[in-house]
Short mmCIF file of C-alpha atoms and ligand atoms in Angstrom, two decimals:
data_model
loop_
_atom_site.label_atom_id
_atom_site.label_comp_id
_atom_site.label_asym_id
_atom_site.label_seq_id
_atom_site.Cartn_x
_atom_site.Cartn_y
_atom_site.Cartn_z
CA MET A 743 93.81 28.51 35.79
CA THR A 744 90.40 27.21 34.88
CA CYS A 745 87.73 26.40 37.37
CA ALA A 746 86.06 23.05 36.84
CA ASP A 747 84.40 23.16 40.25
CA PRO A 748 81.10 25.05 40.23
CA VAL A 749 81.16 25.36 44.01
CA ALA A 750 84.07 27.80 43.75
CA ASN A 751 81.71 30.32 42.15
CA SER A 752 78.97 30.90 44.61
CA ASP A 753 75.85 32.88 43.59
CA GLN A 754 77.19 35.80 45.59
CA THR A 755 80.58 35.82 43.89
CA ILE A 756 78.93 35.55 40.44
CA LEU A 757 76.47 38.28 41.37
CA ASP A 758 79.29 40.64 42.46
CA TYR A 759 81.32 39.98 39.28
CA LEU A 760 78.71 39.79 36.57
CA PHE A 761 75.56 41.59 37.69
CA ARG A 762 74.34 44.64 39.51
CA PRO A 763 71.24 44.47 41.72
CA MET A 764 68.16 46.41 40.52
CA GLY A 765 66.22 46.24 43.80
CA VAL A 766 64.14 43.12 42.98
CA ASP A 767 65.11 39.42 43.25
CA GLY A 768 65.57 37.84 39.85
CA VAL A 769 66.03 41.12 37.96
CA TYR A 770 69.58 42.18 37.37
CA ALA A 771 71.68 44.69 35.38
CA ARG A 772 74.21 42.75 33.35
CA THR A 773 77.85 43.76 33.00
CA ARG A 774 79.86 43.82 29.80
CA ARG A 775 81.79 40.74 30.91
CA TYR A 776 78.57 38.79 31.03
CA GLU A 777 76.97 40.32 27.97
CA ASP A 778 80.00 39.52 25.80
CA VAL A 779 79.35 35.84 26.59
CA VAL A 780 75.65 36.24 25.96
CA ASP A 781 76.39 37.76 22.51
CA ALA A 782 78.87 34.96 21.81
CA LEU A 783 76.27 32.30 22.69
CA GLN A 784 73.69 33.93 20.48
CA SER A 785 76.17 34.00 17.58
CA LEU A 786 77.12 30.33 18.17
CA ILE A 787 73.41 29.36 18.04
CA SER A 788 72.94 31.47 14.89
CA ARG A 789 75.68 29.51 13.20
CA HIS A 790 73.50 26.39 13.69
CA ARG A 791 70.42 28.06 12.23
CA PRO A 792 68.77 26.03 9.49
CA ASP A 793 69.02 27.99 6.16
CA GLU A 794 65.26 27.91 5.65
CA ALA A 795 64.47 29.39 9.10
CA VAL A 796 62.43 32.66 9.09
CA VAL A 797 63.80 35.01 11.74
CA PHE A 798 61.74 37.10 14.18
CA ARG A 799 62.87 39.01 17.20
CA PHE A 800 59.92 39.79 19.43
CA PRO A 801 59.46 42.58 21.97
CA PRO A 802 59.25 41.60 25.60
CA VAL A 803 55.47 42.07 25.51
CA MET A 804 52.73 40.30 23.52
CA SER A 805 48.99 40.44 23.07
CA LEU A 806 46.96 39.50 26.20
CA ARG A 807 44.17 38.13 23.94
CA GLN A 808 46.57 35.89 22.01
CA LEU A 809 47.92 34.42 25.26
CA GLU A 810 44.45 33.90 26.62
CA LYS A 811 43.36 32.24 23.41
CA GLN A 812 46.10 29.55 23.63
CA GLY A 813 44.90 28.69 27.14
CA TYR A 814 47.83 30.06 29.12
CA LEU A 815 45.56 31.22 31.96
CA ASN A 816 44.40 27.63 32.53
CA SER A 817 47.94 26.25 32.48
CA PHE A 818 50.30 28.79 34.14
CA PRO A 819 48.35 31.74 35.62
CA GLN A 820 50.85 31.90 38.51
CA LEU A 821 53.69 32.83 36.21
CA LEU A 822 52.04 35.51 34.20
CA GLY A 823 52.86 39.22 34.44
CA CYS A 824 50.51 41.67 32.78
CA VAL A 825 51.01 45.28 31.70
CA CYS A 826 48.65 47.77 33.34
CA ALA A 827 48.38 51.49 32.72
CA LEU A 828 46.46 54.47 33.97
CA HIS A 829 43.53 54.98 31.62
CA GLY A 830 40.81 57.62 31.58
CA THR A 831 40.76 61.37 31.61
CA GLU A 832 43.53 63.69 32.79
CA ALA A 833 41.57 64.00 36.04
CA ASP A 834 41.52 60.20 36.49
CA VAL A 835 45.28 60.02 36.00
CA ALA A 836 45.89 62.96 38.33
CA ALA A 837 43.74 61.29 40.98
CA ALA A 838 45.90 58.17 40.85
CA VAL A 839 49.10 60.30 41.09
CA ASN A 840 47.63 62.09 44.14
CA ARG A 841 46.88 58.77 45.75
CA ALA A 842 50.54 57.84 45.30
CA LYS A 843 51.60 61.07 46.97
CA GLU A 844 49.46 60.17 49.95
CA GLY A 845 51.29 56.82 50.22
CA GLU A 846 48.45 54.78 48.74
CA ASP A 847 48.80 52.13 46.08
CA TRP A 848 48.27 54.04 42.81
CA THR A 849 48.39 50.84 40.78
CA ARG A 850 44.89 49.96 42.00
CA GLY A 851 43.65 52.52 39.51
CA ALA A 852 45.58 51.00 36.68
CA THR A 853 43.92 48.61 34.22
CA SER A 854 45.07 46.27 31.51
CA ALA A 855 46.93 47.74 28.53
CA GLY A 856 46.06 44.58 26.53
CA LEU A 857 49.57 43.35 26.92
CA VAL A 858 51.34 40.67 28.87
CA LEU A 859 55.01 40.12 29.44
CA SER A 860 55.90 37.25 27.10
CA PRO A 861 56.45 34.04 29.10
CA ALA A 862 58.09 32.21 26.18
CA ALA A 863 59.73 33.40 22.96
CA CYS A 864 57.74 31.21 20.59
CA TYR A 865 54.15 32.11 21.47
CA PRO A 866 53.72 35.04 19.10
CA VAL A 867 54.96 33.09 16.06
CA TYR A 868 51.97 30.75 15.67
CA PRO A 869 49.37 33.38 14.82
CA ILE A 870 51.88 34.97 12.45
CA ALA A 871 52.44 31.60 10.75
CA ALA A 872 48.68 31.06 10.46
CA GLU A 873 48.23 34.34 8.54
CA ASN A 874 50.02 32.82 5.55
CA GLY A 875 47.45 30.11 4.96
CA PRO A 876 48.03 26.36 4.90
CA VAL A 877 51.46 25.07 5.98
CA PRO A 878 53.54 23.97 2.94
CA GLU A 879 54.49 20.30 2.49
CA GLU A 880 58.01 20.91 3.72
CA GLY A 881 56.66 22.58 6.88
CA LEU A 882 57.86 25.81 8.43
CA THR A 883 60.92 26.67 10.56
CA PHE A 884 61.45 29.83 12.62
CA ASP A 885 64.26 31.33 14.64
CA VAL A 886 62.75 33.50 17.36
CA ALA A 887 63.90 35.27 20.52
CA ALA A 888 62.48 37.46 23.29
CA ASP A 889 63.12 38.72 26.78
CA CYS A 890 60.75 36.55 28.82
CA PHE A 891 59.09 37.08 32.16
CA ARG A 892 57.91 34.53 34.68
CA HIS A 893 56.74 35.53 38.14
CA GLU A 894 59.08 33.34 40.16
CA PRO A 895 61.06 35.66 42.44
CA SER A 896 64.09 33.92 43.82
CA LYS A 897 67.61 34.76 45.05
CA ASP A 898 69.04 31.99 42.89
CA LEU A 899 70.83 33.28 39.83
CA ASP A 900 69.53 30.45 37.68
CA ARG A 901 65.92 31.48 38.48
CA LEU A 902 65.44 34.92 37.02
CA GLN A 903 62.11 36.74 36.62
CA SER A 904 63.38 38.30 33.41
CA PHE A 905 65.58 36.23 31.12
CA ARG A 906 66.54 35.80 27.48
CA MET A 907 65.13 32.89 25.49
CA ARG A 908 66.10 31.88 21.97
CA GLU A 909 64.10 29.25 20.09
CA PHE A 910 63.91 27.29 16.89
CA VAL A 911 60.28 26.42 16.05
CA ARG A 912 59.05 23.80 13.61
CA ILE A 913 55.46 23.60 12.32
CA GLY A 914 54.39 20.72 10.08
CA ALA A 915 53.42 17.03 10.05
CA PRO A 916 53.99 14.97 13.24
CA ALA A 917 56.94 13.09 11.67
CA GLN A 918 58.63 16.38 10.78
CA ILE A 919 58.39 17.60 14.37
CA VAL A 920 59.72 14.33 15.73
CA VAL A 921 62.73 14.46 13.38
CA PHE A 922 63.35 18.12 14.16
CA ARG A 923 63.37 17.42 17.89
CA GLU A 924 65.71 14.48 17.56
CA GLN A 925 68.13 16.48 15.41
CA TRP A 926 68.13 19.31 17.82
CA MET A 927 68.78 17.13 20.81
CA LYS A 928 71.91 15.88 18.98
CA ILE A 929 73.02 19.39 18.05
CA ALA A 930 72.42 20.57 21.61
CA GLU A 931 74.54 17.70 22.88
CA SER A 932 77.40 18.65 20.60
CA ILE A 933 77.09 22.34 21.58
CA ALA A 934 77.26 21.46 25.31
CA GLU A 935 80.21 19.16 24.66
CA SER A 936 82.09 21.81 22.67
CA LEU A 937 81.53 24.22 25.54
CA ARG A 938 82.83 21.58 27.97
CA LEU A 939 79.62 21.73 30.01
CA PRO A 940 78.64 18.47 31.70
CA PHE A 941 74.98 17.64 31.05
CA VAL A 942 72.21 15.09 31.28
CA PHE A 943 68.97 14.78 29.35
CA ASP A 944 65.77 14.03 31.12
CA ARG A 945 62.10 13.86 30.46
CA ALA A 946 60.38 16.91 32.02
CA SER A 947 57.10 18.62 32.60
CA ASP A 948 56.01 22.21 32.77
CA PRO A 949 54.87 23.80 36.06
CA PHE A 950 51.09 23.41 35.33
CA PHE A 951 48.87 25.19 37.83
CA GLY A 952 46.72 23.55 40.47
CA ARG A 953 45.41 20.05 40.95
CA ILE A 954 44.50 19.48 37.30
CA GLY A 955 48.04 20.65 36.56
CA VAL A 956 49.44 17.65 38.36
CA LEU A 957 47.61 15.38 35.89
CA MET A 958 48.68 17.50 32.92
CA ALA A 959 52.32 17.33 34.05
CA ALA A 960 52.09 13.56 34.49
CA ASN A 961 50.57 13.21 31.02
CA GLN A 962 53.35 15.36 29.53
CA ILE A 963 56.00 13.13 31.08
CA GLU A 964 54.26 9.94 30.07
CA GLN A 965 53.91 11.13 26.45
CA ALA A 966 57.54 12.33 26.43
CA LEU A 967 56.40 15.72 25.21
CA LYS A 968 59.25 17.60 26.91
CA PHE A 969 62.95 16.85 27.33
CA GLU A 970 65.42 19.11 29.05
CA LEU A 971 69.21 19.36 28.89
CA LEU A 972 70.37 19.91 32.45
CA ILE A 973 73.73 21.32 33.49
CA PRO A 974 75.09 21.52 37.08
CA VAL A 975 75.35 25.21 38.00
CA ARG A 976 75.67 24.72 41.77
CA ALA A 977 77.32 21.71 43.38
CA ASP A 978 74.79 21.51 46.23
CA SER A 979 71.60 21.39 44.13
CA ALA A 980 70.07 19.53 41.24
CA PRO A 981 71.27 20.41 37.73
CA THR A 982 69.51 23.29 36.00
CA ALA A 983 67.45 23.04 32.80
CA CYS A 984 69.31 25.11 30.25
CA MET A 985 67.57 23.92 27.06
CA SER A 986 64.20 22.32 26.42
CA PHE A 987 62.89 20.28 23.52
CA ASN A 988 59.15 20.46 23.26
CA TYR A 989 56.51 18.68 21.18
CA HIS A 990 53.20 20.56 21.42
CA ARG A 991 51.29 18.08 19.20
CA GLU A 992 48.27 19.93 17.62
CA HIS A 993 47.87 22.42 20.51
CA PHE A 994 48.93 25.56 18.55
CA GLY A 995 47.50 24.13 15.30
CA LYS A 996 44.11 23.95 16.90
CA THR A 997 44.31 27.36 18.58
CA TRP A 998 45.36 29.20 15.43
CA GLU A 999 43.72 26.99 12.81
CA LEU A 1000 47.10 26.07 11.39
CA VAL A 1001 46.44 23.32 8.82
CA ASP A 1002 48.36 21.47 6.18
CA GLN A 1003 47.53 21.29 2.46
CA GLN A 1004 44.91 18.61 3.11
CA GLY A 1005 43.25 20.64 5.90
CA GLU A 1006 44.66 18.43 8.71
CA LEU A 1007 45.74 20.29 11.87
CA ALA A 1008 49.44 21.09 11.87
CA HIS A 1009 51.69 19.92 14.72
CA SER A 1010 54.48 21.97 16.23
CA GLY A 1011 57.55 21.71 18.37
CA CYS A 1012 60.29 24.01 19.59
CA VAL A 1013 63.78 23.87 21.01
CA ALA A 1014 64.42 26.62 23.56
CA PHE A 1015 67.83 27.85 24.72
CA GLY A 1016 67.84 29.60 28.08
CA ILE A 1017 70.56 32.06 27.14
CA ASP A 1018 71.05 33.46 30.66
CA ARG A 1019 71.24 29.93 32.13
CA LEU A 1020 73.75 28.90 29.51
CA ALA A 1021 75.91 31.93 30.19
CA LEU A 1022 75.66 31.35 33.96
CA ALA A 1023 76.62 27.68 33.47
CA LEU A 1024 79.75 28.69 31.54
CA PHE A 1025 80.86 31.12 34.25
CA ALA A 1026 80.08 28.62 36.98
CA MET A 1027 81.97 25.85 35.28
CA HIS A 1028 84.96 27.67 33.78
CA GLY A 1029 85.49 30.54 36.13
CA LEU A 1030 84.73 34.24 36.21
CA ASN A 1031 87.55 35.33 33.85
CA VAL A 1032 86.81 34.39 30.26
CA GLU A 1033 90.51 34.80 29.38
CA GLU A 1034 91.19 31.87 31.65
CA TRP A 1035 88.63 29.48 30.10
CA PRO A 1036 89.81 26.49 28.16
CA GLY A 1037 91.23 27.69 24.84
CA ASP A 1038 88.83 25.54 22.69
CA VAL A 1039 85.82 26.96 24.58
CA GLN A 1040 87.01 30.51 23.91
CA GLU A 1041 87.58 29.55 20.24
CA ILE A 1042 84.17 27.97 19.77
CA LEU A 1043 82.62 31.09 21.23
CA ARG A 1044 84.98 33.27 19.17
CA LEU A 1045 86.02 35.10 22.36
CA LYS A 1046 89.68 35.17 21.33
P1 5GP B 2468 60.66 26.28 29.27
O1 5GP B 2468 59.65 26.92 28.36
O2 5GP B 2468 61.11 24.95 28.75
O3 5GP B 2468 60.23 26.28 30.71
O4 5GP B 2468 61.90 27.26 29.28
C1 5GP B 2468 62.81 27.28 28.23
C2 5GP B 2468 64.17 27.60 28.77
O5 5GP B 2468 64.16 28.95 29.29
C3 5GP B 2468 64.62 26.71 29.88
O6 5GP B 2468 65.26 25.51 29.42
C4 5GP B 2468 65.58 27.63 30.62
O7 5GP B 2468 66.88 27.50 30.11
C5 5GP B 2468 65.05 28.98 30.40
N1 5GP B 2468 64.36 29.37 31.67
C6 5GP B 2468 63.15 28.96 32.12
N2 5GP B 2468 62.92 29.55 33.32
C7 5GP B 2468 63.97 30.29 33.64
C8 5GP B 2468 64.34 31.11 34.73
O8 5GP B 2468 63.59 31.24 35.71
N3 5GP B 2468 65.53 31.78 34.68
C9 5GP B 2468 66.35 31.64 33.63
N4 5GP B 2468 67.50 32.30 33.64
N5 5GP B 2468 66.09 30.90 32.54
C10 5GP B 2468 64.90 30.18 32.55
ZN1 ZN B 2469 58.60 27.34 22.52
#
């Protein structure tokens, strides 16, 4: 029997079947049953990879300086996690350890390791692209992925603090980015259909910080810079954004001096797949036993 009713699979049932708690909301150990679907989704997306795409798999951390340089602290400081470590002499480190033994907060002695937890998979690719000089006429395409972190603790299984993001990134002339985004919205639609996941597209905005952020978000919506593909994961709440289609205009071009052959600033865009949300949507929609999913869905995912 297949389960077409997402209500039947409450967060608690899914948690019990597919994850193990790790002591913090939004951070879970994933079981084999779940990871097999994650692997299958990654492979399905790889089969759609443009031939010319250059592939990078990034670690879960990136340079703090690079993130600062692109203005992340002005836009989303509330989401950022940074890596701190105990620096200094052996005596300094020992003093911090002793504070911990006395029940004090040893992390107060820790300072930045120059790293942040990557909040999106595509951020490290722009400085790498800029290293190769002007962008060629045909533009550049990348396939990137990373474990991402956003400080949004929640008990909802579609709001993780640590989640996998896969992206295709395009750098080039404005028209190239627009075409890329349109093409990917069509491909995403056919992927969702083939997985029998109900969806809607909507204009969206990022959770910009503070009062200025309200204006930035309104501007993003007005200029249609972000679309999302939303899938119902729970019957009692709004559908969840499982993929996003973003046009950054010249933001990263300006930050990294990415220019075309004529010296004009390059534009960029990305399509992001929230791998954990897509996997969750599949289980919520088709049931907890993959063997009972519709045959065509299992076939598309090569799970049988
Ligand atoms: P965006 O950069 O558009 O906010 O995120 C790209 C994609 O990452 C989203 O469409 C979504 O699928 C995924 N994502 C964003 N935030 C979360 C989250 O809190 N939990 C999970 N599991 N995925 C997320
Ligand atoms: Zn991106």
